[in-house]
Short mmCIF file of C-alpha atoms and ligand atoms in Angstrom, two decimals:
data_model
loop_
_atom_site.label_atom_id
_atom_site.label_comp_id
_atom_site.label_asym_id
_atom_site.label_seq_id
_atom_site.Cartn_x
_atom_site.Cartn_y
_atom_site.Cartn_z
CA UNK A 1 7.85 -19.76 17.82
CA UNK A 2 7.62 -20.33 14.11
CA UNK A 3 7.38 -17.36 11.75
CA UNK A 4 3.64 -17.44 10.98
CA UNK A 5 2.81 -17.82 14.71
CA UNK A 6 5.23 -14.97 15.50
CA UNK A 7 3.65 -12.67 13.01
CA UNK A 8 0.08 -13.59 14.21
CA UNK A 9 1.15 -12.82 17.71
CA UNK A 10 2.55 -9.35 16.70
CA UNK A 11 -0.60 -8.56 14.52
CA UNK A 12 -2.80 -9.51 17.56
CA UNK A 13 -0.93 -6.66 19.53
CA UNK A 14 -0.52 -3.77 16.96
CA UNK A 15 -3.18 -4.72 14.39
CA UNK A 16 -3.04 -6.35 10.85
CA UNK A 17 -1.75 -3.23 9.05
CA UNK A 18 1.05 -2.42 11.47
CA UNK A 19 3.41 -5.46 11.03
CA UNK A 20 5.72 -5.26 8.02
CA UNK A 21 7.92 -7.94 6.66
CA UNK A 22 8.55 -6.82 3.10
CA UNK A 23 12.23 -6.45 2.10
CA UNK A 24 12.12 -2.63 1.75
CA UNK A 25 10.67 -2.10 5.24
CA UNK A 26 13.23 -4.52 6.80
CA UNK A 27 16.13 -2.68 5.01
CA UNK A 28 14.67 0.79 5.86
CA UNK A 29 13.60 0.34 9.50
CA UNK A 30 16.31 -2.31 10.22
CA UNK A 31 19.16 0.25 10.65
CA UNK A 32 20.10 3.63 11.76
CA UNK A 33 22.45 6.10 10.02
CA UNK A 34 25.56 4.01 10.85
CA UNK A 35 25.89 1.86 7.69
CA UNK A 36 28.67 -0.31 8.96
CA UNK A 37 26.30 -3.08 9.99
CA UNK A 38 23.92 -5.09 7.75
CA UNK A 39 20.29 -4.95 8.88
CA UNK A 40 18.56 -8.32 9.21
CA UNK A 41 15.34 -7.92 11.28
CA UNK A 42 12.48 -10.40 11.17
CA UNK A 43 9.67 -7.81 11.17
CA UNK A 44 8.96 -4.17 11.91
CA UNK A 45 6.01 -3.27 14.20
CA UNK A 46 4.36 0.18 14.66
CA UNK A 47 2.54 0.36 18.03
CA UNK A 48 0.39 3.34 18.70
CA UNK A 49 -0.02 3.33 22.53
CA UNK A 50 1.97 2.51 25.66
CA UNK A 51 -0.40 -0.33 26.23
CA UNK A 52 0.59 -1.89 22.90
CA UNK A 53 4.37 -1.40 23.59
CA UNK A 54 3.79 -3.09 26.98
CA UNK A 55 1.95 -6.03 25.16
CA UNK A 56 4.89 -6.29 22.69
CA UNK A 57 7.32 -6.56 25.55
CA UNK A 58 5.25 -9.12 27.39
CA UNK A 59 5.07 -11.19 24.12
CA UNK A 60 8.85 -10.89 23.79
CA UNK A 61 9.28 -12.22 27.36
CA UNK A 62 6.90 -15.01 26.67
CA UNK A 63 8.38 -16.08 23.33
CA UNK A 64 12.04 -15.18 23.95
CA UNK A 65 11.94 -12.49 21.29
CA UNK A 66 14.40 -9.60 20.92
CA UNK A 67 13.12 -6.08 20.38
CA UNK A 68 15.05 -3.11 18.84
CA UNK A 69 13.39 0.24 19.88
CA UNK A 70 13.58 2.55 16.87
CA UNK A 71 13.15 6.35 16.77
CA UNK A 72 14.12 8.65 13.84
CA UNK A 73 17.06 6.22 12.98
CA UNK A 74 19.50 9.02 12.84
CA UNK A 75 21.75 7.42 15.44
CA UNK A 76 25.37 7.03 14.47
CA UNK A 77 26.39 3.93 16.48
CA UNK A 78 24.10 1.13 15.25
CA UNK A 79 22.01 1.31 18.40
CA UNK A 80 18.78 1.03 16.34
CA UNK A 81 20.24 -1.45 13.92
CA UNK A 82 18.78 -4.97 13.99
CA UNK A 83 21.34 -7.51 12.77
CA UNK A 84 20.13 -10.75 14.34
CA UNK A 85 16.52 -11.28 13.33
CA UNK A 86 15.13 -8.95 15.96
CA UNK A 87 11.68 -7.28 15.89
CA UNK A 88 12.13 -3.49 15.24
CA UNK A 89 9.65 -1.49 17.31
CA UNK A 90 9.20 1.76 15.41
CA UNK A 91 7.80 4.64 17.51
CA UNK A 92 6.83 6.69 14.45
CA UNK A 93 3.03 6.35 14.96
CA UNK A 94 3.33 7.67 18.56
CA UNK A 95 3.89 11.20 17.32
CA UNK A 96 1.44 13.35 19.22
CA UNK A 97 2.26 16.46 21.33
CA UNK A 98 0.01 15.70 24.21
CA UNK A 99 0.01 19.09 25.87
CA UNK A 100 1.99 22.18 26.77
CA UNK A 101 2.17 23.80 30.16
CA UNK A 102 3.47 27.41 30.09
CA UNK A 103 3.24 27.55 34.01
CA UNK A 104 5.56 24.64 34.39
CA UNK A 105 7.46 25.64 31.11
CA UNK A 106 7.11 22.08 29.83
CA UNK A 107 5.86 20.12 26.79
CA UNK A 108 4.45 16.63 27.05
CA UNK A 109 4.96 14.40 23.98
CA UNK A 110 4.73 10.87 22.83
CA UNK A 111 8.10 9.47 22.17
CA UNK A 112 7.84 9.60 18.36
CA UNK A 113 7.49 13.34 18.09
CA UNK A 114 10.24 14.80 15.86
CA UNK A 115 12.66 17.05 17.72
CA UNK A 116 12.03 19.99 15.33
CA UNK A 117 8.38 19.77 16.30
CA UNK A 118 9.37 20.34 19.89
CA UNK A 119 11.30 23.40 18.84
CA UNK A 120 8.32 24.76 16.97
CA UNK A 121 5.96 24.00 19.82
CA UNK A 122 8.22 25.77 22.30
CA UNK A 123 8.50 28.76 19.98
CA UNK A 124 4.69 29.02 19.79
CA UNK A 125 4.73 29.26 23.59
CA UNK A 126 7.32 32.14 23.49
CA UNK A 127 9.87 29.66 24.91
CA UNK A 128 12.82 27.66 23.68
CA UNK A 129 13.87 23.98 23.46
CA UNK A 130 17.62 24.27 23.34
CA UNK A 131 18.82 20.81 22.14
CA UNK A 132 19.51 21.08 18.43
CA UNK A 133 21.73 19.46 15.81
CA UNK A 134 21.89 18.67 12.14
CA UNK A 135 19.45 15.66 12.42
CA UNK A 136 16.76 17.29 14.49
CA UNK A 137 14.42 17.38 11.52
CA UNK A 138 14.26 13.52 11.64
CA UNK A 139 15.19 12.41 15.12
CA UNK A 140 12.56 11.60 17.76
CA UNK A 141 12.40 13.08 21.23
CA UNK A 142 12.39 9.50 22.56
CA UNK A 143 15.52 8.75 20.65
CA UNK A 144 17.06 11.99 21.89
CA UNK A 145 16.41 10.89 25.50
CA UNK A 146 17.61 7.29 24.81
CA UNK A 147 20.90 8.67 23.44
CA UNK A 148 21.12 11.75 25.80
CA UNK A 149 21.73 13.81 22.58
CA UNK A 150 24.00 16.76 22.82
CA UNK A 151 24.32 19.01 19.79
CA UNK A 152 25.54 22.49 18.97
CA UNK A 153 24.41 24.43 22.11
CA UNK A 154 25.61 22.15 24.83
CA UNK A 155 28.14 24.73 25.84
CA UNK A 156 25.37 26.92 26.96
CA UNK A 157 22.43 24.61 27.75
CA UNK A 158 23.83 21.16 28.46
CA UNK A 159 22.67 17.83 27.00
CA UNK A 160 19.15 16.35 26.73
CA UNK A 161 19.35 15.02 30.22
CA UNK A 162 19.09 18.59 31.54
CA UNK A 163 15.71 19.00 29.94
CA UNK A 164 13.91 15.78 30.81
CA UNK A 165 11.21 16.60 33.36
CA UNK A 166 9.40 13.28 33.15
CA UNK A 167 9.37 10.02 31.28
CA UNK A 168 6.92 7.22 30.70
CA UNK A 169 8.71 3.96 30.13
CA UNK A 170 7.92 0.38 29.59
CA UNK A 171 10.70 -1.72 31.16
CA UNK A 172 12.03 -5.03 29.75
CA UNK A 173 9.88 -6.79 32.26
CA UNK A 174 6.75 -5.09 30.85
CA UNK A 175 6.17 -2.63 33.77
CA UNK A 176 4.97 0.91 33.01
CA UNK A 177 6.97 3.41 35.02
CA UNK A 178 6.17 7.19 35.37
CA UNK A 179 9.50 8.81 36.21
CA UNK A 180 10.06 12.39 37.29
CA UNK A 181 6.45 13.37 36.81
CA UNK A 182 7.45 16.91 35.75
CA UNK A 183 8.54 17.75 39.29
CA UNK A 184 11.37 20.33 39.66
CA UNK A 185 12.28 18.82 43.17
CA UNK A 186 12.00 15.17 44.10
CA UNK A 187 14.64 13.70 46.31
CA UNK A 188 12.89 10.37 47.04
CA UNK A 189 15.76 8.05 46.30
CA UNK A 190 17.45 7.03 43.02
CA UNK A 191 16.43 9.07 40.04
CA UNK A 192 15.57 6.32 37.51
CA UNK A 193 14.78 9.03 34.90
CA UNK A 194 18.48 9.75 34.58
CA UNK A 195 19.29 6.04 34.37
CA UNK A 196 16.88 5.72 31.47
CA UNK A 197 18.39 8.81 29.76
CA UNK A 198 21.22 7.51 27.56
CA UNK A 199 20.30 3.88 28.00
CA UNK A 200 20.01 3.31 24.18
CA UNK A 201 16.83 1.20 24.49
CA UNK A 202 18.49 -1.44 26.64
CA UNK A 203 16.47 -0.84 29.88
CA UNK A 204 13.15 0.34 28.73
CA UNK A 205 11.06 1.66 25.72
CA UNK A 206 10.33 5.31 26.24
CA UNK A 207 6.71 5.94 25.27
CA UNK A 208 6.30 9.51 26.51
CA UNK A 209 8.48 12.48 27.57
CA UNK A 210 7.87 15.81 29.42
CA UNK A 211 10.53 18.17 28.28
CA UNK A 212 11.50 21.36 30.20
CA UNK A 213 11.81 24.61 28.20
CA UNK A 214 14.08 27.63 28.53
CA UNK A 215 13.44 31.33 28.13
CA UNK A 216 13.80 32.37 24.48
CA UNK A 217 17.22 33.84 23.90
CA UNK A 218 17.75 37.13 22.09
CA UNK A 219 18.72 37.30 18.43
CA UNK A 220 21.99 35.49 17.60
CA UNK A 221 25.04 36.53 15.57
CA UNK A 222 27.39 34.04 13.97
CA UNK A 223 31.12 34.43 13.19
CA UNK A 224 33.39 32.07 11.38
CA UNK A 225 37.01 32.46 12.48
CA UNK A 226 40.15 31.01 10.78
CA UNK A 227 43.18 29.82 12.84
CA UNK A 228 46.52 28.09 12.10
CA UNK A 229 46.09 25.32 14.72
CA UNK A 230 43.28 23.59 16.54
CA UNK A 231 44.83 24.23 20.01
CA UNK A 232 44.64 27.99 19.42
CA UNK A 233 40.79 27.86 19.39
CA UNK A 234 40.51 27.37 23.06
CA UNK A 235 42.11 30.55 24.07
CA UNK A 236 39.92 32.12 21.38
CA UNK A 237 36.82 30.74 23.19
CA UNK A 238 38.15 32.12 26.49
CA UNK A 239 38.40 35.63 24.95
CA UNK A 240 34.91 35.56 23.48
CA UNK A 241 33.45 33.87 26.61
CA UNK A 242 34.56 36.95 28.61
CA UNK A 243 33.09 39.41 26.07
CA UNK A 244 29.67 37.86 25.10
CA UNK A 245 27.18 35.07 25.98
CA UNK A 246 28.31 32.15 23.76
CA UNK A 247 25.62 29.79 22.56
CA UNK A 248 27.78 27.51 20.49
CA UNK A 249 31.43 27.11 19.68
CA UNK A 250 32.07 24.64 16.91
CA UNK A 251 35.07 23.83 14.76
CA UNK A 252 35.89 22.23 11.49
CA UNK A 253 38.96 21.62 9.39
CA UNK A 254 39.75 23.09 5.97
CA UNK A 255 39.30 19.61 4.40
CA UNK A 256 35.90 19.37 5.97
CA UNK A 257 35.01 22.83 4.72
CA UNK A 258 36.21 21.98 1.13
CA UNK A 259 33.90 18.93 1.03
CA UNK A 260 30.81 21.01 2.01
CA UNK A 261 31.66 23.97 -0.35
CA UNK A 262 32.28 21.66 -3.37
CA UNK A 263 29.14 19.52 -2.79
CA UNK A 264 26.78 22.44 -2.23
CA UNK A 265 28.53 25.12 -4.28
CA UNK A 266 28.75 27.46 -1.35
CA UNK A 267 30.94 30.49 -0.86
CA UNK A 268 34.09 30.26 1.29
CA UNK A 269 33.47 32.28 4.51
CA UNK A 270 36.49 34.48 3.56
CA UNK A 271 39.30 34.40 1.04
CA UNK A 272 42.20 33.46 3.35
CA UNK A 273 42.19 29.65 3.78
CA UNK A 274 43.09 28.50 7.22
CA UNK A 275 43.88 24.95 8.47
CA UNK A 276 40.91 25.07 10.98
CA UNK A 277 37.93 27.29 11.55
CA UNK A 278 35.69 27.97 14.54
CA UNK A 279 32.01 28.91 14.27
CA UNK A 280 30.88 30.94 17.24
CA UNK A 281 27.24 31.87 17.81
CA UNK A 282 26.63 34.46 20.48
CA UNK A 283 23.55 36.15 21.80
CA UNK A 284 22.95 39.79 20.89
CA UNK A 285 21.18 40.67 24.18
CA UNK A 286 22.48 44.28 24.13
CA UNK A 287 23.44 46.91 21.57
CA UNK A 288 27.12 46.60 22.55
CA UNK A 289 27.40 42.80 22.05
CA UNK A 290 28.55 42.93 18.50
CA UNK A 291 31.20 45.53 19.28
CA UNK A 292 32.37 43.45 22.25
CA UNK A 293 32.66 40.39 19.91
CA UNK A 294 34.50 42.42 17.27
CA UNK A 295 36.89 43.71 19.98
CA UNK A 296 37.62 40.13 21.12
CA UNK A 297 38.19 39.25 17.48
CA UNK A 298 40.63 42.05 16.87
CA UNK A 299 42.58 41.12 20.05
CA UNK A 300 42.76 37.51 18.86
CA UNK A 301 44.12 38.64 15.50
CA UNK A 302 46.66 40.95 17.24
CA UNK A 303 47.82 38.02 19.44
CA UNK A 304 48.10 35.72 16.37
CA UNK A 305 45.40 33.38 17.58
CA UNK A 306 43.24 34.00 14.50
CA UNK A 307 44.09 34.84 10.88
CA UNK A 308 40.73 36.03 9.60
CA UNK A 309 37.06 36.05 10.28
CA UNK A 310 33.59 37.04 9.18
CA UNK A 311 30.42 38.07 11.05
CA UNK A 312 26.84 37.55 9.94
CA UNK A 313 24.83 40.74 9.13
CA UNK A 314 21.50 39.10 8.95
CA UNK A 315 19.62 35.98 9.94
CA UNK A 316 20.08 34.50 6.40
CA UNK A 317 23.88 35.07 6.56
CA UNK A 318 23.89 33.41 9.97
CA UNK A 319 22.04 30.48 8.55
CA UNK A 320 24.53 30.32 5.59
CA UNK A 321 27.43 30.35 8.00
CA UNK A 322 25.93 27.53 10.09
CA UNK A 323 25.53 25.38 6.91
CA UNK A 324 29.29 25.21 6.58
CA UNK A 325 29.36 23.32 9.92
CA UNK A 326 26.01 21.53 9.90
CA UNK A 327 26.20 20.02 6.43
CA UNK A 328 29.41 18.30 7.03
CA UNK A 329 28.07 15.00 8.39
CA UNK A 330 25.48 14.51 5.62
CA UNK A 331 28.00 15.66 2.94
CA UNK A 332 30.39 12.88 4.01
CA UNK A 333 27.76 10.15 4.39
CA UNK A 334 28.26 8.68 0.90
CA UNK A 335 31.89 8.07 1.76
CA UNK A 336 30.71 5.76 4.69
CA UNK A 337 33.12 7.42 7.24
CA UNK A 338 34.30 5.56 10.25
CA UNK A 339 33.28 8.03 12.98
CA UNK A 340 35.04 8.66 16.22
CA UNK A 341 33.33 10.86 18.70
CA UNK A 342 35.81 11.62 21.32
CA UNK A 343 35.76 13.93 24.40
CA UNK A 344 38.12 15.15 27.00
CA UNK A 345 37.84 17.84 29.81
CA UNK A 346 37.66 21.28 28.12
CA UNK A 347 40.81 22.43 29.77
CA UNK A 348 42.68 19.31 28.34
CA UNK A 349 41.42 20.01 24.68
CA UNK A 350 44.47 21.92 23.40
CA UNK A 351 46.94 19.30 24.64
CA UNK A 352 44.70 16.43 23.38
CA UNK A 353 44.12 17.94 20.02
CA UNK A 354 47.99 18.40 19.57
CA UNK A 355 48.35 14.65 20.39
CA UNK A 356 45.57 13.78 17.88
CA UNK A 357 47.23 15.87 15.19
CA UNK A 358 50.57 14.10 15.67
CA UNK A 359 48.84 10.70 15.84
CA UNK A 360 47.05 11.33 12.52
CA UNK A 361 50.22 12.48 10.81
CA UNK A 362 52.03 9.27 12.00
CA UNK A 363 49.32 6.71 11.44
CA UNK A 364 46.72 7.96 8.93
CA UNK A 365 48.89 8.71 5.99
CA UNK A 366 47.06 7.41 3.01
CA UNK A 367 43.70 8.04 4.68
CA UNK A 368 41.66 11.13 4.54
CA UNK A 369 40.79 12.13 7.96
CA UNK A 370 38.25 15.04 8.61
CA UNK A 371 37.87 16.70 12.00
CA UNK A 372 35.01 18.80 13.21
CA UNK A 373 32.82 19.03 16.25
CA UNK A 374 31.73 20.80 19.35
CA UNK A 375 35.15 21.91 20.61
CA UNK A 376 33.65 24.21 23.18
CA UNK A 377 32.56 21.26 25.20
CA UNK A 378 35.54 19.07 24.63
CA UNK A 379 33.98 16.99 21.89
CA UNK A 380 35.93 16.23 18.68
CA UNK A 381 34.43 14.22 15.68
CA UNK A 382 37.13 12.50 13.82
CA UNK A 383 35.94 10.98 10.59
CA UNK A 384 38.11 8.44 8.54
CA UNK A 385 37.06 8.25 4.91
CA UNK A 386 37.07 4.90 3.21
CA UNK A 387 39.70 5.09 0.40
CA UNK A 388 38.25 4.38 -3.01
CA UNK A 389 38.59 0.70 -3.91
CA UNK A 390 38.96 -0.57 -0.30
CA UNK A 391 36.39 -3.17 0.73
CA UNK A 392 34.08 -2.33 3.74
CA UNK A 393 35.39 -5.23 5.87
CA UNK A 394 39.13 -4.32 5.28
CA UNK A 395 38.18 -0.69 6.03
CA UNK A 396 36.40 -1.52 9.28
CA UNK A 397 39.36 -3.74 10.45
CA UNK A 398 41.93 -1.06 9.72
CA UNK A 399 39.89 1.63 11.41
CA UNK A 400 39.38 -0.49 14.44
CA UNK A 401 43.11 -1.05 14.85
CA UNK A 402 43.82 2.76 14.24
CA UNK A 403 41.12 3.63 16.79
CA UNK A 404 42.82 1.61 19.52
CA UNK A 405 45.72 4.08 19.37
CA UNK A 406 43.30 6.95 19.59
CA UNK A 407 41.32 5.27 22.43
CA UNK A 408 44.53 4.75 24.46
CA UNK A 409 45.21 8.44 24.12
CA UNK A 410 41.62 9.19 25.30
CA UNK A 411 42.17 6.91 28.21
CA UNK A 412 45.36 8.66 29.18
CA UNK A 413 43.49 11.93 29.13
CA UNK A 414 40.50 10.45 31.19
CA UNK A 415 38.26 11.15 28.26
CA UNK A 416 35.31 9.25 26.63
CA UNK A 417 35.31 7.08 23.54
CA UNK A 418 31.78 8.23 22.80
CA UNK A 419 31.02 11.80 23.74
CA UNK A 420 27.43 12.00 22.55
CA UNK A 421 26.74 9.35 19.89
CA UNK A 422 26.28 6.44 22.37
CA UNK A 423 27.76 2.97 22.16
CA UNK A 424 25.27 0.85 20.18
CA UNK A 425 27.18 -1.77 18.20
CA UNK A 426 29.96 0.48 17.00
CA UNK A 427 31.67 1.29 20.32
CA UNK A 428 30.90 -1.63 22.54
CA UNK A 429 34.17 -3.37 22.16
CA UNK A 430 35.89 -0.12 23.19
CA UNK A 431 33.86 0.72 26.26
CA UNK A 432 36.54 -0.46 28.59
CA UNK A 433 38.70 2.50 27.58
CA UNK A 434 36.25 4.83 29.35
CA UNK A 435 34.68 2.60 31.97
CA UNK A 436 36.33 0.41 34.61
CA UNK A 437 35.48 -3.30 34.84
CA UNK A 438 33.63 -2.66 38.06
CA UNK A 439 31.47 0.06 36.39
CA UNK A 440 30.73 -2.34 33.58
CA UNK A 441 29.65 -5.06 36.00
CA UNK A 442 27.30 -2.59 37.78
CA UNK A 443 25.83 -1.61 34.43
CA UNK A 444 25.16 -5.29 33.61
CA UNK A 445 23.41 -5.69 37.02
CA UNK A 446 21.25 -2.65 36.12
CA UNK A 447 20.39 -4.21 32.84
CA UNK A 448 19.33 -7.40 34.54
CA UNK A 449 17.14 -5.41 37.00
CA UNK A 450 15.27 -3.63 34.30
CA UNK A 451 15.30 -6.42 31.67
CA UNK A 452 15.75 -9.73 33.24
CA UNK A 453 15.03 -11.91 30.19
CA UNK A 454 17.26 -9.56 28.03
CA UNK A 455 14.56 -8.74 25.45
CA UNK A 456 15.38 -5.10 24.94
CA UNK A 457 18.13 -4.30 22.39
CA UNK A 458 20.32 -7.28 23.24
CA UNK A 459 23.95 -6.96 22.17
CA UNK A 460 23.89 -3.18 22.37
CA UNK A 461 26.27 -1.32 24.68
CA UNK A 462 27.60 -4.73 25.84
CA UNK A 463 27.09 -8.42 25.25
C1 FAD B 1 23.68 14.55 10.43
C2 FAD B 1 23.62 14.12 11.83
C3 FAD B 1 24.10 14.93 12.84
C4 FAD B 1 24.01 14.55 14.21
N1 FAD B 1 24.47 15.41 15.13
C5 FAD B 1 24.38 15.00 16.46
C6 FAD B 1 24.84 15.90 17.47
O1 FAD B 1 25.33 16.97 17.22
N2 FAD B 1 24.78 15.45 18.76
C7 FAD B 1 24.23 14.27 19.07
O2 FAD B 1 24.13 13.98 20.21
N3 FAD B 1 23.75 13.40 18.09
C8 FAD B 1 23.96 13.75 16.86
N4 FAD B 1 23.57 12.89 15.82
C9 FAD B 1 23.15 11.52 16.20
C10 FAD B 1 21.57 11.31 16.48
O3 FAD B 1 20.86 12.19 15.63
C11 FAD B 1 21.15 11.35 17.88
O4 FAD B 1 21.81 10.26 18.57
C12 FAD B 1 19.73 11.29 18.03
O5 FAD B 1 19.36 11.56 19.48
C13 FAD B 1 19.03 9.92 17.73
O6 FAD B 1 17.60 10.03 17.71
P1 FAD B 1 16.71 9.07 16.88
O7 FAD B 1 15.29 9.31 17.19
O8 FAD B 1 17.12 9.11 15.49
O9 FAD B 1 17.13 7.67 17.56
P2 FAD B 1 17.56 6.26 16.80
O10 FAD B 1 18.64 6.47 15.85
O11 FAD B 1 16.33 5.71 16.17
O12 FAD B 1 17.90 5.41 18.09
C14 FAD B 1 19.04 5.72 18.81
C15 FAD B 1 19.07 4.79 19.95
O13 FAD B 1 17.99 5.00 20.89
C16 FAD B 1 17.08 3.95 21.01
N5 FAD B 1 15.75 4.39 20.96
C17 FAD B 1 15.12 5.17 19.98
N6 FAD B 1 13.87 5.50 20.37
C18 FAD B 1 13.64 4.90 21.54
C19 FAD B 1 12.63 4.97 22.51
N7 FAD B 1 11.44 5.56 22.23
N8 FAD B 1 12.71 4.27 23.71
C20 FAD B 1 13.95 3.62 23.92
N9 FAD B 1 14.98 3.64 23.13
C21 FAD B 1 14.84 4.23 21.94
C22 FAD B 1 17.45 2.98 19.82
O14 FAD B 1 17.21 1.64 20.17
C23 FAD B 1 18.94 3.27 19.67
O15 FAD B 1 19.69 2.50 20.58
C24 FAD B 1 23.56 13.25 14.44
C25 FAD B 1 23.13 12.39 13.52
C26 FAD B 1 23.23 12.81 12.15
C27 FAD B 1 22.66 11.86 11.12
#
């Protein structure tokens, strides 16, 4: 199909004003937050209904077009990046909260609803949507489902998958599926809702989602704790876990802390610098919870697990402490870090982290490597910063070879090369470290069943 005919076809589906081909739009909507790949889409379209999404998919099948579903573009793996002349399908006009159902404790949304809006809507119902992370002011609920987003409260509430009660999806063949239908119980065969969750736009375009809500937790208190070594943080979590209900248990290195403090001119959490810090958020359900947490802290100091710590005295202090962790990713963005998002079983974390530390010392000298993440659920974000003066291609090549060593270690530990950021373009060559050849072949068969002509996000997850 020649370009004018292609554009005419797209305009017939979404309307004259909702097809963009100007340079700024192609650059802006052509990529997500991973800036290691150059965007090169042919056009960006903005459907406003499931029917329009279906017509786009049918057109793509008819004319052998490739579509890249696009949410809030906060993804970190290039999953929403169009590098090969694809059509970007932005869901940002499908942004209505369709309804809330307090009896079922659910919210029904179009896919383009921003995650923070789901938080606000849940709060207005006296309930709580627990999936939260630093990008939830921009990410879409559809993107969260497509990536099975995790975030900072996984340790207590699990990942997005746990909260998906129903999905409306247009498959790669152009069929509209209603999955889950908001039912709590439905054992009528394979649960396609779970297959769609985490499929990164390769099996279907999610047009609507019914999300389950939790009871609103009590007020939270936040502590930042300093330790000499990463592997000491797991025994710390065990002590606190026995004393209070832990909502979040995050960690960051002194180098990561320094970047945030310098950029935003923030106060250090306490005077004594420590190589690593844990941020713990716990629920203050009872009067005794703060005392129980303080007792756990004192025991940890007495047993040399911690060197110092601070506890929030107000919600604004809690917010200020959270910034030390949540602002890390955005603070590093201008350095174009090469991100590794690794996980192992929680019980294996101390041994794994000791291995990572030794590996970094041996192989990363000359590179700045910053560690932070969701240590309470076994998830470590390892960011390699591009040295000043090193070209992007040379940097990517070096990082890829360094990553191989890391991934071999992940494989030995039976871990994952992408804990929560998905595969996209960034991790597809490394998938074999976490998935067997047989699993990969089954995944390809599933792709063919949902998207026989390969029109949805081709080249993502695998080729
Ligand atoms: C500062 C920062 C912090 C972050 N922290 C976390 C974190 O703690 N935990 C975490 O899990 N992630 C985190 N992320 C990554 C990212 O925010 C999540 O992956 C998020 O779920 C992506 O949602 P999105 O709407 O931006 O999707 P996009 O980036 O637009 O797309 C992501 C993938 O989903 C597909 N997709 C998007 N919408 C749809 C749809 N409607 N139907 C089908 N496929 C679709 C895209 O094709 C792509 O493959 C962070 C990102 C940033 C920038």
